[in-house]
PDB file of C-alpha atoms in Angstrom:
ATOM      1  CA  UNK A 252     101.294 115.186  87.512  1.00  0.00           C
ATOM      2  CA  UNK A 253     101.002 111.744  88.966  1.00  0.00           C
ATOM      3  CA  UNK A 254      97.407 110.598  89.137  1.00  0.00           C
ATOM      4  CA  UNK A 255      95.825 114.028  88.643  1.00  0.00           C
ATOM      5  CA  UNK A 256      92.959 113.676  86.196  1.00  0.00           C
ATOM      6  CA  UNK A 257      91.926 117.058  84.853  1.00  0.00           C
ATOM      7  CA  UNK A 258      88.739 115.880  83.146  1.00  0.00           C
ATOM      8  CA  UNK A 259      87.376 114.015  86.163  1.00  0.00           C
ATOM      9  CA  UNK A 260      88.947 116.340  88.708  1.00  0.00           C
ATOM     10  CA  UNK A 261      90.217 113.258  90.556  1.00  0.00           C
ATOM     11  CA  UNK A 262      93.374 112.604  92.533  1.00  0.00           C
ATOM     12  CA  UNK A 263      93.971 109.096  93.822  1.00  0.00           C
ATOM     13  CA  UNK A 264      96.298 110.150  96.648  1.00  0.00           C
ATOM     14  CA  UNK A 265      97.508 113.423  98.123  1.00  0.00           C
ATOM     15  CA  UNK A 266     100.122 114.797  95.757  1.00  0.00           C
ATOM     16  CA  UNK A 267     103.271 116.675  96.739  1.00  0.00           C
ATOM     17  CA  UNK A 268     105.176 118.783  94.219  1.00  0.00           C
ATOM     18  CA  UNK A 269     108.548 119.947  95.514  1.00  0.00           C
ATOM     19  CA  UNK A 270     110.665 122.546  93.772  1.00  0.00           C
ATOM     20  CA  UNK A 271     112.549 125.746  94.274  1.00  0.00           C
ATOM     21  CA  UNK A 272     110.656 128.999  94.793  1.00  0.00           C
ATOM     22  CA  UNK A 273     109.704 130.713  91.566  1.00  0.00           C
ATOM     23  CA  UNK A 274     109.913 127.617  89.353  1.00  0.00           C
ATOM     24  CA  UNK A 275     106.264 127.981  88.367  1.00  0.00           C
ATOM     25  CA  UNK A 276     104.650 125.009  90.111  1.00  0.00           C
ATOM     26  CA  UNK A 277     101.409 126.854  90.923  1.00  0.00           C
ATOM     27  CA  UNK A 278     101.408 128.745  87.622  1.00  0.00           C
ATOM     28  CA  UNK A 279     101.602 125.505  85.646  1.00  0.00           C
ATOM     29  CA  UNK A 280      98.827 123.884  87.700  1.00  0.00           C
ATOM     30  CA  UNK A 281      96.603 126.931  87.281  1.00  0.00           C
ATOM     31  CA  UNK A 282      97.163 126.870  83.514  1.00  0.00           C
ATOM     32  CA  UNK A 283      96.449 123.135  83.337  1.00  0.00           C
ATOM     33  CA  UNK A 284      93.316 123.505  85.463  1.00  0.00           C
ATOM     34  CA  UNK A 285      91.976 126.634  83.760  1.00  0.00           C
ATOM     35  CA  UNK A 286      88.242 126.211  83.434  1.00  0.00           C
ATOM     36  CA  UNK A 287      88.086 123.274  85.876  1.00  0.00           C
ATOM     37  CA  UNK A 288      85.708 123.996  88.736  1.00  0.00           C
ATOM     38  CA  UNK A 289      86.007 122.771  92.307  1.00  0.00           C
ATOM     39  CA  UNK A 290      89.615 123.813  92.878  1.00  0.00           C
ATOM     40  CA  UNK A 291      90.555 126.032  95.828  1.00  0.00           C
ATOM     41  CA  UNK A 292      93.955 127.694  95.432  1.00  0.00           C
ATOM     42  CA  UNK A 293      95.643 128.643  98.712  1.00  0.00           C
ATOM     43  CA  UNK A 294      98.966 130.448  98.996  1.00  0.00           C
ATOM     44  CA  UNK A 295     100.792 130.362 102.330  1.00  0.00           C
ATOM     45  CA  UNK A 296     102.600 133.662 102.633  1.00  0.00           C
ATOM     46  CA  UNK A 297     105.937 133.786 104.379  1.00  0.00           C
ATOM     47  CA  UNK A 298     104.804 136.876 106.313  1.00  0.00           C
ATOM     48  CA  UNK A 299     101.703 135.060 107.627  1.00  0.00           C
ATOM     49  CA  UNK A 300     102.533 131.369 107.542  1.00  0.00           C
ATOM     50  CA  UNK A 301      99.448 130.214 109.429  1.00  0.00           C
ATOM     51  CA  UNK A 302      97.461 127.753 107.342  1.00  0.00           C
ATOM     52  CA  UNK A 303      93.885 128.550 108.420  1.00  0.00           C
ATOM     53  CA  UNK A 304      94.045 132.341 107.855  1.00  0.00           C
ATOM     54  CA  UNK A 305      95.473 131.641 104.384  1.00  0.00           C
ATOM     55  CA  UNK A 306      92.551 129.310 103.656  1.00  0.00           C
ATOM     56  CA  UNK A 307      90.134 131.964 104.975  1.00  0.00           C
ATOM     57  CA  UNK A 308      91.669 134.461 102.549  1.00  0.00           C
ATOM     58  CA  UNK A 309      91.329 132.011  99.641  1.00  0.00           C
ATOM     59  CA  UNK A 310      87.669 131.437 100.564  1.00  0.00           C
ATOM     60  CA  UNK A 311      87.209 135.222 100.846  1.00  0.00           C
ATOM     61  CA  UNK A 312      85.907 134.874 104.399  1.00  0.00           C
ATOM     62  CA  UNK A 313      85.603 138.005 106.489  1.00  0.00           C
ATOM     63  CA  UNK A 314      84.866 138.309 110.167  1.00  0.00           C
ATOM     64  CA  UNK A 315      85.860 134.706 110.897  1.00  0.00           C
ATOM     65  CA  UNK A 316      86.117 134.084 114.623  1.00  0.00           C
ATOM     66  CA  UNK A 317      88.717 131.326 114.732  1.00  0.00           C
ATOM     67  CA  UNK A 318      90.516 128.542 112.869  1.00  0.00           C
ATOM     68  CA  UNK A 319      87.730 126.059 113.576  1.00  0.00           C
ATOM     69  CA  UNK A 320      85.225 128.370 111.848  1.00  0.00           C
ATOM     70  CA  UNK A 321      87.476 128.399 108.778  1.00  0.00           C
ATOM     71  CA  UNK A 322      87.747 124.604 108.818  1.00  0.00           C
ATOM     72  CA  UNK A 323      83.989 124.142 109.156  1.00  0.00           C
ATOM     73  CA  UNK A 324      83.253 126.687 106.408  1.00  0.00           C
ATOM     74  CA  UNK A 325      85.769 125.025 104.074  1.00  0.00           C
ATOM     75  CA  UNK A 326      84.320 121.574 104.735  1.00  0.00           C
ATOM     76  CA  UNK A 327      80.769 122.792 104.125  1.00  0.00           C
ATOM     77  CA  UNK A 328      81.808 124.481 100.870  1.00  0.00           C
ATOM     78  CA  UNK A 329      83.486 121.267  99.683  1.00  0.00           C
ATOM     79  CA  UNK A 330      80.499 119.105 100.688  1.00  0.00           C
ATOM     80  CA  UNK A 331      78.107 121.478  98.909  1.00  0.00           C
ATOM     81  CA  UNK A 332      80.231 121.399  95.749  1.00  0.00           C
ATOM     82  CA  UNK A 333      80.281 117.587  95.794  1.00  0.00           C
ATOM     83  CA  UNK A 334      76.505 117.381  96.378  1.00  0.00           C
ATOM     84  CA  UNK A 335      75.774 119.775  93.533  1.00  0.00           C
ATOM     85  CA  UNK A 336      78.254 118.440  90.957  1.00  0.00           C
ATOM     86  CA  UNK A 337      78.994 114.861  91.967  1.00  0.00           C
ATOM     87  CA  UNK A 338      82.714 115.689  91.739  1.00  0.00           C
ATOM     88  CA  UNK A 339      85.296 115.696  94.507  1.00  0.00           C
ATOM     89  CA  UNK A 340      86.840 119.153  94.978  1.00  0.00           C
ATOM     90  CA  UNK A 341      90.560 119.732  95.347  1.00  0.00           C
ATOM     91  CA  UNK A 342      92.555 122.088  97.551  1.00  0.00           C
ATOM     92  CA  UNK A 343      95.945 123.146  96.171  1.00  0.00           C
ATOM     93  CA  UNK A 344      98.237 124.684  98.772  1.00  0.00           C
ATOM     94  CA  UNK A 345     101.216 126.620  97.401  1.00  0.00           C
ATOM     95  CA  UNK A 346     104.303 127.453  99.460  1.00  0.00           C
ATOM     96  CA  UNK A 347     103.321 124.794 102.013  1.00  0.00           C
ATOM     97  CA  UNK A 348     106.876 124.866 103.370  1.00  0.00           C
ATOM     98  CA  UNK A 349     106.134 128.190 105.113  1.00  0.00           C
ATOM     99  CA  UNK A 350     103.330 126.624 107.155  1.00  0.00           C
ATOM    100  CA  UNK A 351     105.408 123.520 107.868  1.00  0.00           C
ATOM    101  CA  UNK A 352     108.267 125.682 109.147  1.00  0.00           C
ATOM    102  CA  UNK A 353     106.270 128.205 111.186  1.00  0.00           C
ATOM    103  CA  UNK A 354     102.885 126.729 112.160  1.00  0.00           C
ATOM    104  CA  UNK A 355     103.464 123.043 112.917  1.00  0.00           C
ATOM    105  CA  UNK A 356     100.541 122.468 115.276  1.00  0.00           C
ATOM    106  CA  UNK A 357      97.875 123.960 112.994  1.00  0.00           C
ATOM    107  CA  UNK A 358      99.488 122.509 109.886  1.00  0.00           C
ATOM    108  CA  UNK A 359      99.476 119.045 111.441  1.00  0.00           C
ATOM    109  CA  UNK A 360      95.766 119.461 112.253  1.00  0.00           C
ATOM    110  CA  UNK A 361      95.119 120.617 108.667  1.00  0.00           C
ATOM    111  CA  UNK A 362      96.995 117.605 107.246  1.00  0.00           C
ATOM    112  CA  UNK A 363      95.004 115.267 109.514  1.00  0.00           C
ATOM    113  CA  UNK A 364      91.865 116.921 108.161  1.00  0.00           C
ATOM    114  CA  UNK A 365      93.119 116.361 104.588  1.00  0.00           C
ATOM    115  CA  UNK A 366      93.816 112.691 105.333  1.00  0.00           C
ATOM    116  CA  UNK A 367      90.351 112.134 106.827  1.00  0.00           C
ATOM    117  CA  UNK A 368      88.700 114.046 103.965  1.00  0.00           C
ATOM    118  CA  UNK A 369      90.499 111.843 101.447  1.00  0.00           C
ATOM    119  CA  UNK A 370      89.230 108.713 103.260  1.00  0.00           C
ATOM    120  CA  UNK A 371      85.680 110.083 103.229  1.00  0.00           C
ATOM    121  CA  UNK A 372      85.852 111.313  99.631  1.00  0.00           C
ATOM    122  CA  UNK A 373      85.207 114.889 100.758  1.00  0.00           C
ATOM    123  CA  UNK A 374      88.153 116.571  99.021  1.00  0.00           C
ATOM    124  CA  UNK A 375      91.581 115.875  97.530  1.00  0.00           C
ATOM    125  CA  UNK A 376      94.829 117.673  98.332  1.00  0.00           C
ATOM    126  CA  UNK A 377      97.863 118.897  96.404  1.00  0.00           C
ATOM    127  CA  UNK A 378     100.756 120.435  98.320  1.00  0.00           C
ATOM    128  CA  UNK A 379     103.332 122.594  96.522  1.00  0.00           C
ATOM    129  CA  UNK A 380     106.489 124.059  97.920  1.00  0.00           C
ATOM    130  CA  UNK A 381     110.206 124.234  98.252  1.00  0.00           C
ATOM    131  CA  UNK A 382     112.426 122.901 100.963  1.00  0.00           C
ATOM    132  CA  UNK A 383     111.519 119.242 100.743  1.00  0.00           C
ATOM    133  CA  UNK A 384     107.809 119.513 101.566  1.00  0.00           C
ATOM    134  CA  UNK A 385     107.255 115.740 101.297  1.00  0.00           C
ATOM    135  CA  UNK A 386     109.927 115.050 103.920  1.00  0.00           C
ATOM    136  CA  UNK A 387     108.566 117.711 106.275  1.00  0.00           C
ATOM    137  CA  UNK A 388     105.034 116.343 105.949  1.00  0.00           C
ATOM    138  CA  UNK A 389     106.375 112.857 106.566  1.00  0.00           C
ATOM    139  CA  UNK A 390     108.223 114.070 109.683  1.00  0.00           C
ATOM    140  CA  UNK A 391     104.894 115.130 111.233  1.00  0.00           C
ATOM    141  CA  UNK A 392     103.809 111.482 111.030  1.00  0.00           C
ATOM    142  CA  UNK A 393     100.122 112.273 110.475  1.00  0.00           C
ATOM    143  CA  UNK A 394      98.163 109.008 110.830  1.00  0.00           C
ATOM    144  CA  UNK A 395      97.055 107.644 107.461  1.00  0.00           C
ATOM    145  CA  UNK A 396      98.825 110.304 105.424  1.00  0.00           C
ATOM    146  CA  UNK A 397     102.301 108.787 105.447  1.00  0.00           C
ATOM    147  CA  UNK A 398     101.289 105.570 103.662  1.00  0.00           C
ATOM    148  CA  UNK A 399      99.395 107.535 101.016  1.00  0.00           C
ATOM    149  CA  UNK A 400     102.333 109.826 100.390  1.00  0.00           C
ATOM    150  CA  UNK A 401     104.603 106.824  99.962  1.00  0.00           C
ATOM    151  CA  UNK A 402     102.238 105.470  97.293  1.00  0.00           C
ATOM    152  CA  UNK A 403     101.699 108.837  95.610  1.00  0.00           C
ATOM    153  CA  UNK A 404     103.757 109.984  92.657  1.00  0.00           C
ATOM    154  CA  UNK A 405     106.234 112.656  93.668  1.00  0.00           C
ATOM    155  CA  UNK A 406     107.431 115.339  91.299  1.00  0.00           C
ATOM    156  CA  UNK A 407     110.659 116.881  92.500  1.00  0.00           C
ATOM    157  CA  UNK A 408     113.051 119.424  91.083  1.00  0.00           C
ATOM    158  CA  UNK A 409     115.313 119.419  94.133  1.00  0.00           C
ATOM    159  CA  UNK A 410     118.785 117.919  93.651  1.00  0.00           C
TER     160      UNK A 410
END
């Protein structure tokens, strides 16, 4: 998958994997990364396509006040992991197209956060989904993310 290094848990640019629903994108990544620490798997459900609550669920957070609390908790967890292991953690977001279709404002803020985190070496990002996720992310025109996505390796099963 592009520049994904399983042994070093390193991604050189945000990675987008497009494909039809049910093709097994997340399943294959989970199999490949079995036993690799520092990976947060997030699934954006169609019924609740808001990105931050989905991240809160993946982090098993309860009683979170707002989206900013989720963001701060996620960032602290990633920083702690990096301090303790020396490795850069990775967030893998499955079904990203749901958030891009239904929660543009928060998703754009999340993608800006991912771009800044990549610059700072805080965490890496992998976005999975159907419905041309790369194009939808590009349409948001998040500063700094567009150039990286153009340089990243894309894996696409769409015709």
